[in-house]
Amino acid sequence: MKNRQSMIPVYYRLAEDIKQQIESGELKHGDLIPTEGQLCEMYGISRMTVRQGLSLLAEAGLIETIKGKGSFVTCPKLNQLVIDLKTSQATGGEPLRYQLLGVKLIRGDHDFARELGCAESKVITVKRLIYKGDQPVAIEDKYLPYLKGKPLLENQMDYADFPEFVAKHQESVPVRNDMVISVDTLSEEQYKLLEAEQGMPALVIKQVIYSRDDKPLGISIMVCHKDRFQLTATSYPLSGRL
Amino acid sequence: MKNRQSMIPVYYRLAEDIKQQIESGELKHGDLIPTEGQLCEMYGISRMTVRQGLSLLAEAGLIETIKGKGSFVTCPKLNQLVIDLKTSQATGGEPLRYQLLGVKLIRGDHDFARELGCAESKVITVKRLIYKGDQPVAIEDKYLPYLKGKPLLENQMDYADFPEFVAKHQESVPVRNDMVISVDTLSEEQYKLLEAEQGMPALVIKQVIYSRDDKPLGISIMVCHKDRFQLTATSYPLSGRL
DNA sequence: CAGTGGTCTAGACCACCTG
DNA sequence: AGGTGGTCTAGACCACTGA
């Protein structure tokens, strides 16, 4: 078939058409969409092209394909939400600023050393204060195993998010980031730094970055001023572009 | 090529090979992988098959392909984390239990009615107490526009997560779930229900479910006991299966 | 210009599912 | 057995990139 006048690919058109039918309600959750052979005839295109279109829909989570049976319309998975650290932290017009409070080398046994699997050796800790405009919004404490010959450089201090920081500092490739979101009350040191009141509650975001062999490469703990910092997440990004 | 004795597809083998080279460090972030033509020769397979393998790697976020240039190894995106409501809420051995506290019909103008875009009409609100074992862990308030002929049925009350609940109750198809995670202090009613102390901080999880035309279909607010409920997220699910 | 990836074809054989 | 999706081929033309 020669449909080259339109710049958009045929398989994309097909995917859009079916997506439209799903969203308009013509095709409901659980329905069977036409078979690949039927779609070939309907669009006058080759089967590989049909499959390319269907794979788009499958990626977006709109259909689910079962060998020997067909492709079924699925209901969108709204209980999987994505947190994007880049956008989540940068809400509002003002950009974030970072103030380095200190870098320390810790020896001996303590919770973070054990969690990093280096109870016997040294741990580097970096403390930063995060501002939005003129207001302090969060305190960040990072813990990394000390690596010989891998000094922390000045320009490594300026990275916005923790995963990026670990990627620059570590030799092993970081492959996973686990996050725990909880709540605590600000300590005396913390509420002073954040220019908050004594005993104010705070959002606590803990991240642990792992290498491919599940060794922790770094820990970050962010203590956030409750009125100046929110985490957001949405189910939409999973649907990708379509 | 006739390599049919092994049950695993050729394109999958190719993807695994390249993934291995990336994880072992042979291919580093930013490197160019062999061109599609080269891979065809190296594996003795057709170009479409090579492309199928590369698309797996692209889906998993391991490579990024640029027309006219080639495919580059990307660093894993650790700043996009997935919250899975199903697993996040069910941490620990004991299953969650739900106690219905009340269903009310609200008229007139208030914040939630405006947010739902039905300031003039009625809003249903459902309050539940969530237990883990014998301990109350969270209070959930749901707000939904009142729909004629769509009564809330008893068996609709038992759903674990909010998106599922909205899907059952609404006529429009829910397509997006936006979440805001913040912190507040328990009110008098709240700390009594949660068997907590006065003034205790709490994790607040607000969800808004939208239809495809961006109309809000429902709002859920969960107020969680800080020591009995935490949210978890991980970057790993994005990499899919490979 | 040559090389790259993006799209597409018209076949083929297979494994799976259902009657 | 007949229909479905899963895999794979050996070509083709195009648009984009770089030297």
JSON list of N, CA and C in Angstrom, two decimals, chain B residues 16-58:
[
{"chain": "B", "resi": 16, "resn": "GLU", "atom": "N", "xyz": [19.25, -9.99, 25.62]},
{"chain": "B", "resi": 16, "resn": "GLU", "atom": "CA", "xyz": [19.93, -10.44, 26.84]},
{"chain": "B", "resi": 16, "resn": "GLU", "atom": "C", "xyz": [21.43, -10.24, 26.73]},
{"chain": "B", "resi": 17, "resn": "ASP", "atom": "N", "xyz": [21.99, -10.58, 25.56]},
{"chain": "B", "resi": 17, "resn": "ASP", "atom": "CA", "xyz": [23.42, -10.41, 25.36]},
{"chain": "B", "resi": 17, "resn": "ASP", "atom": "C", "xyz": [23.84, -8.96, 25.58]},
{"chain": "B", "resi": 18, "resn": "ILE", "atom": "N", "xyz": [23.14, -8.06, 24.95]},
{"chain": "B", "resi": 18, "resn": "ILE", "atom": "CA", "xyz": [23.51, -6.64, 25.05]},
{"chain": "B", "resi": 18, "resn": "ILE", "atom": "C", "xyz": [23.29, -6.14, 26.47]},
{"chain": "B", "resi": 19, "resn": "LYS", "atom": "N", "xyz": [22.19, -6.58, 27.08]},
{"chain": "B", "resi": 19, "resn": "LYS", "atom": "CA", "xyz": [21.94, -6.20, 28.47]},
{"chain": "B", "resi": 19, "resn": "LYS", "atom": "C", "xyz": [23.12, -6.64, 29.34]},
{"chain": "B", "resi": 20, "resn": "GLN", "atom": "N", "xyz": [23.57, -7.86, 29.11]},
{"chain": "B", "resi": 20, "resn": "GLN", "atom": "CA", "xyz": [24.70, -8.38, 29.87]},
{"chain": "B", "resi": 20, "resn": "GLN", "atom": "C", "xyz": [25.93, -7.50, 29.70]},
{"chain": "B", "resi": 21, "resn": "GLN", "atom": "N", "xyz": [26.18, -7.11, 28.45]},
{"chain": "B", "resi": 21, "resn": "GLN", "atom": "CA", "xyz": [27.35, -6.28, 28.18]},
{"chain": "B", "resi": 21, "resn": "GLN", "atom": "C", "xyz": [27.24, -4.92, 28.87]},
{"chain": "B", "resi": 22, "resn": "ILE", "atom": "N", "xyz": [26.02, -4.43, 28.98]},
{"chain": "B", "resi": 22, "resn": "ILE", "atom": "CA", "xyz": [25.83, -3.16, 29.66]},
{"chain": "B", "resi": 22, "resn": "ILE", "atom": "C", "xyz": [26.07, -3.32, 31.15]},
{"chain": "B", "resi": 23, "resn": "GLU", "atom": "N", "xyz": [25.50, -4.37, 31.73]},
{"chain": "B", "resi": 23, "resn": "GLU", "atom": "CA", "xyz": [25.59, -4.54, 33.18]},
{"chain": "B", "resi": 23, "resn": "GLU", "atom": "C", "xyz": [26.99, -4.94, 33.63]},
{"chain": "B", "resi": 24, "resn": "SER", "atom": "N", "xyz": [27.72, -5.61, 32.73]},
{"chain": "B", "resi": 24, "resn": "SER", "atom": "CA", "xyz": [29.07, -6.00, 33.12]},
{"chain": "B", "resi": 24, "resn": "SER", "atom": "C", "xyz": [30.06, -4.86, 32.95]},
{"chain": "B", "resi": 25, "resn": "GLY", "atom": "N", "xyz": [29.61, -3.80, 32.29]},
{"chain": "B", "resi": 25, "resn": "GLY", "atom": "CA", "xyz": [30.48, -2.65, 32.13]},
{"chain": "B", "resi": 25, "resn": "GLY", "atom": "C", "xyz": [31.23, -2.62, 30.80]},
{"chain": "B", "resi": 26, "resn": "GLU", "atom": "N", "xyz": [31.07, -3.67, 30.00]},
{"chain": "B", "resi": 26, "resn": "GLU", "atom": "CA", "xyz": [31.69, -3.65, 28.66]},
{"chain": "B", "resi": 26, "resn": "GLU", "atom": "C", "xyz": [31.18, -2.47, 27.86]},
{"chain": "B", "resi": 27, "resn": "LEU", "atom": "N", "xyz": [29.88, -2.23, 27.97]},
{"chain": "B", "resi": 27, "resn": "LEU", "atom": "CA", "xyz": [29.28, -1.06, 27.34]},
{"chain": "B", "resi": 27, "resn": "LEU", "atom": "C", "xyz": [28.88, -0.09, 28.44]},
{"chain": "B", "resi": 28, "resn": "LYS", "atom": "N", "xyz": [29.40, 1.12, 28.33]},
{"chain": "B", "resi": 28, "resn": "LYS", "atom": "CA", "xyz": [29.11, 2.11, 29.36]},
{"chain": "B", "resi": 28, "resn": "LYS", "atom": "C", "xyz": [28.07, 3.12, 28.88]},
{"chain": "B", "resi": 29, "resn": "HIS", "atom": "N", "xyz": [27.54, 3.82, 29.83]},
{"chain": "B", "resi": 29, "resn": "HIS", "atom": "CA", "xyz": [26.59, 4.89, 29.56]},
{"chain": "B", "resi": 29, "resn": "HIS", "atom": "C", "xyz": [27.13, 5.85, 28.49]},
{"chain": "B", "resi": 30, "resn": "GLY", "atom": "N", "xyz": [26.41, 5.99, 27.40]},
{"chain": "B", "resi": 30, "resn": "GLY", "atom": "CA", "xyz": [26.83, 6.89, 26.34]},
{"chain": "B", "resi": 30, "resn": "GLY", "atom": "C", "xyz": [27.45, 6.18, 25.15]},
{"chain": "B", "resi": 31, "resn": "ASP", "atom": "N", "xyz": [27.84, 4.93, 25.36]},
{"chain": "B", "resi": 31, "resn": "ASP", "atom": "CA", "xyz": [28.47, 4.17, 24.26]},
{"chain": "B", "resi": 31, "resn": "ASP", "atom": "C", "xyz": [27.47, 3.89, 23.15]},
{"chain": "B", "resi": 32, "resn": "LEU", "atom": "N", "xyz": [28.03, 3.71, 21.97]},
{"chain": "B", "resi": 32, "resn": "LEU", "atom": "CA", "xyz": [27.23, 3.33, 20.80]},
{"chain": "B", "resi": 32, "resn": "LEU", "atom": "C", "xyz": [27.26, 1.82, 20.69]},
{"chain": "B", "resi": 33, "resn": "ILE", "atom": "N", "xyz": [26.10, 1.19, 20.55]},
{"chain": "B", "resi": 33, "resn": "ILE", "atom": "CA", "xyz": [26.12, -0.25, 20.34]},
{"chain": "B", "resi": 33, "resn": "ILE", "atom": "C", "xyz": [26.24, -0.52, 18.83]},
{"chain": "B", "resi": 34, "resn": "PRO", "atom": "N", "xyz": [26.55, -1.76, 18.43]},
{"chain": "B", "resi": 34, "resn": "PRO", "atom": "CA", "xyz": [26.71, -2.04, 16.99]},
{"chain": "B", "resi": 34, "resn": "PRO", "atom": "C", "xyz": [25.46, -1.62, 16.20]},
{"chain": "B", "resi": 35, "resn": "THR", "atom": "N", "xyz": [25.66, -1.28, 14.96]},
{"chain": "B", "resi": 35, "resn": "THR", "atom": "CA", "xyz": [24.52, -0.88, 14.14]},
{"chain": "B", "resi": 35, "resn": "THR", "atom": "C", "xyz": [23.64, -2.09, 13.84]},
{"chain": "B", "resi": 36, "resn": "GLU", "atom": "N", "xyz": [22.43, -1.82, 13.39]},
{"chain": "B", "resi": 36, "resn": "GLU", "atom": "CA", "xyz": [21.49, -2.91, 13.12]},
{"chain": "B", "resi": 36, "resn": "GLU", "atom": "C", "xyz": [22.07, -3.84, 12.06]},
{"chain": "B", "resi": 37, "resn": "GLY", "atom": "N", "xyz": [22.71, -3.27, 11.04]},
{"chain": "B", "resi": 37, "resn": "GLY", "atom": "CA", "xyz": [23.31, -4.09, 10.01]},
{"chain": "B", "resi": 37, "resn": "GLY", "atom": "C", "xyz": [24.38, -5.01, 10.57]},
{"chain": "B", "resi": 38, "resn": "GLN", "atom": "N", "xyz": [25.23, -4.46, 11.44]},
{"chain": "B", "resi": 38, "resn": "GLN", "atom": "CA", "xyz": [26.27, -5.28, 12.05]},
{"chain": "B", "resi": 38, "resn": "GLN", "atom": "C", "xyz": [25.68, -6.41, 12.88]},
{"chain": "B", "resi": 39, "resn": "LEU", "atom": "N", "xyz": [24.64, -6.10, 13.64]},
{"chain": "B", "resi": 39, "resn": "LEU", "atom": "CA", "xyz": [24.01, -7.13, 14.47]},
{"chain": "B", "resi": 39, "resn": "LEU", "atom": "C", "xyz": [23.39, -8.22, 13.61]},
{"chain": "B", "resi": 40, "resn": "CYS", "atom": "N", "xyz": [22.83, -7.83, 12.47]},
{"chain": "B", "resi": 40, "resn": "CYS", "atom": "CA", "xyz": [22.30, -8.82, 11.53]},
{"chain": "B", "resi": 40, "resn": "CYS", "atom": "C", "xyz": [23.39, -9.83, 11.17]},
{"chain": "B", "resi": 41, "resn": "GLU", "atom": "N", "xyz": [24.54, -9.32, 10.79]},
{"chain": "B", "resi": 41, "resn": "GLU", "atom": "CA", "xyz": [25.63, -10.22, 10.40]},
{"chain": "B", "resi": 41, "resn": "GLU", "atom": "C", "xyz": [26.13, -11.03, 11.58]},
{"chain": "B", "resi": 42, "resn": "MET", "atom": "N", "xyz": [26.32, -10.33, 12.74]},
{"chain": "B", "resi": 42, "resn": "MET", "atom": "CA", "xyz": [26.88, -11.00, 13.91]},
{"chain": "B", "resi": 42, "resn": "MET", "atom": "C", "xyz": [26.02, -12.20, 14.33]},
{"chain": "B", "resi": 43, "resn": "TYR", "atom": "N", "xyz": [24.72, -12.04, 14.25]},
{"chain": "B", "resi": 43, "resn": "TYR", "atom": "CA", "xyz": [23.83, -13.11, 14.70]},
{"chain": "B", "resi": 43, "resn": "TYR", "atom": "C", "xyz": [23.28, -13.93, 13.53]},
{"chain": "B", "resi": 44, "resn": "GLY", "atom": "N", "xyz": [23.58, -13.49, 12.32]},
{"chain": "B", "resi": 44, "resn": "GLY", "atom": "CA", "xyz": [23.06, -14.19, 11.16]},
{"chain": "B", "resi": 44, "resn": "GLY", "atom": "C", "xyz": [21.55, -14.16, 11.08]},
{"chain": "B", "resi": 45, "resn": "ILE", "atom": "N", "xyz": [20.95, -13.03, 11.45]},
{"chain": "B", "resi": 45, "resn": "ILE", "atom": "CA", "xyz": [19.50, -12.93, 11.46]},
{"chain": "B", "resi": 45, "resn": "ILE", "atom": "C", "xyz": [19.05, -11.73, 10.64]},
{"chain": "B", "resi": 46, "resn": "SER", "atom": "N", "xyz": [17.76, -11.64, 10.42]},
{"chain": "B", "resi": 46, "resn": "SER", "atom": "CA", "xyz": [17.19, -10.58, 9.60]},
{"chain": "B", "resi": 46, "resn": "SER", "atom": "C", "xyz": [17.07, -9.27, 10.39]},
{"chain": "B", "resi": 47, "resn": "ARG", "atom": "N", "xyz": [16.96, -8.19, 9.67]},
{"chain": "B", "resi": 47, "resn": "ARG", "atom": "CA", "xyz": [16.99, -6.89, 10.35]},
{"chain": "B", "resi": 47, "resn": "ARG", "atom": "C", "xyz": [15.77, -6.68, 11.23]},
{"chain": "B", "resi": 48, "resn": "MET", "atom": "N", "xyz": [14.60, -7.11, 10.79]},
{"chain": "B", "resi": 48, "resn": "MET", "atom": "CA", "xyz": [13.40, -6.95, 11.60]},
{"chain": "B", "resi": 48, "resn": "MET", "atom": "C", "xyz": [13.55, -7.65, 12.95]},
{"chain": "B", "resi": 49, "resn": "THR", "atom": "N", "xyz": [14.24, -8.76, 12.93]},
{"chain": "B", "resi": 49, "resn": "THR", "atom": "CA", "xyz": [14.46, -9.50, 14.19]},
{"chain": "B", "resi": 49, "resn": "THR", "atom": "C", "xyz": [15.40, -8.73, 15.11]},
{"chain": "B", "resi": 50, "resn": "VAL", "atom": "N", "xyz": [16.44, -8.16, 14.52]},
{"chain": "B", "resi": 50, "resn": "VAL", "atom": "CA", "xyz": [17.34, -7.34, 15.31]},
{"chain": "B", "resi": 50, "resn": "VAL", "atom": "C", "xyz": [16.56, -6.19, 15.94]},
{"chain": "B", "resi": 51, "resn": "ARG", "atom": "N", "xyz": [15.72, -5.54, 15.14]},
{"chain": "B", "resi": 51, "resn": "ARG", "atom": "CA", "xyz": [14.97, -4.39, 15.64]},
{"chain": "B", "resi": 51, "resn": "ARG", "atom": "C", "xyz": [14.03, -4.79, 16.77]},
{"chain": "B", "resi": 52, "resn": "GLN", "atom": "N", "xyz": [13.49, -6.00, 16.68]},
{"chain": "B", "resi": 52, "resn": "GLN", "atom": "CA", "xyz": [12.61, -6.46, 17.75]},
{"chain": "B", "resi": 52, "resn": "GLN", "atom": "C", "xyz": [13.39, -6.59, 19.06]},
{"chain": "B", "resi": 53, "resn": "GLY", "atom": "N", "xyz": [14.62, -7.08, 18.96]},
{"chain": "B", "resi": 53, "resn": "GLY", "atom": "CA", "xyz": [15.45, -7.17, 20.15]},
{"chain": "B", "resi": 53, "resn": "GLY", "atom": "C", "xyz": [15.80, -5.80, 20.71]},
{"chain": "B", "resi": 54, "resn": "LEU", "atom": "N", "xyz": [16.18, -4.90, 19.82]},
{"chain": "B", "resi": 54, "resn": "LEU", "atom": "CA", "xyz": [16.55, -3.56, 20.28]},
{"chain": "B", "resi": 54, "resn": "LEU", "atom": "C", "xyz": [15.35, -2.84, 20.91]},
{"chain": "B", "resi": 55, "resn": "SER", "atom": "N", "xyz": [14.15, -3.12, 20.39]},
{"chain": "B", "resi": 55, "resn": "SER", "atom": "CA", "xyz": [12.98, -2.44, 20.96]},
{"chain": "B", "resi": 55, "resn": "SER", "atom": "C", "xyz": [12.73, -2.90, 22.39]},
{"chain": "B", "resi": 56, "resn": "LEU", "atom": "N", "xyz": [13.09, -4.15, 22.68]},
{"chain": "B", "resi": 56, "resn": "LEU", "atom": "CA", "xyz": [13.01, -4.63, 24.07]},
{"chain": "B", "resi": 56, "resn": "LEU", "atom": "C", "xyz": [13.92, -3.80, 24.97]},
{"chain": "B", "resi": 57, "resn": "LEU", "atom": "N", "xyz": [15.15, -3.59, 24.51]},
{"chain": "B", "resi": 57, "resn": "LEU", "atom": "CA", "xyz": [16.11, -2.84, 25.31]},
{"chain": "B", "resi": 57, "resn": "LEU", "atom": "C", "xyz": [15.66, -1.39, 25.46]},
{"chain": "B", "resi": 58, "resn": "ALA", "atom": "N", "xyz": [15.06, -0.86, 24.41]},
{"chain": "B", "resi": 58, "resn": "ALA", "atom": "CA", "xyz": [14.59, 0.53, 24.48]},
{"chain": "B", "resi": 58, "resn": "ALA", "atom": "C", "xyz": [13.44, 0.65, 25.48]}
]
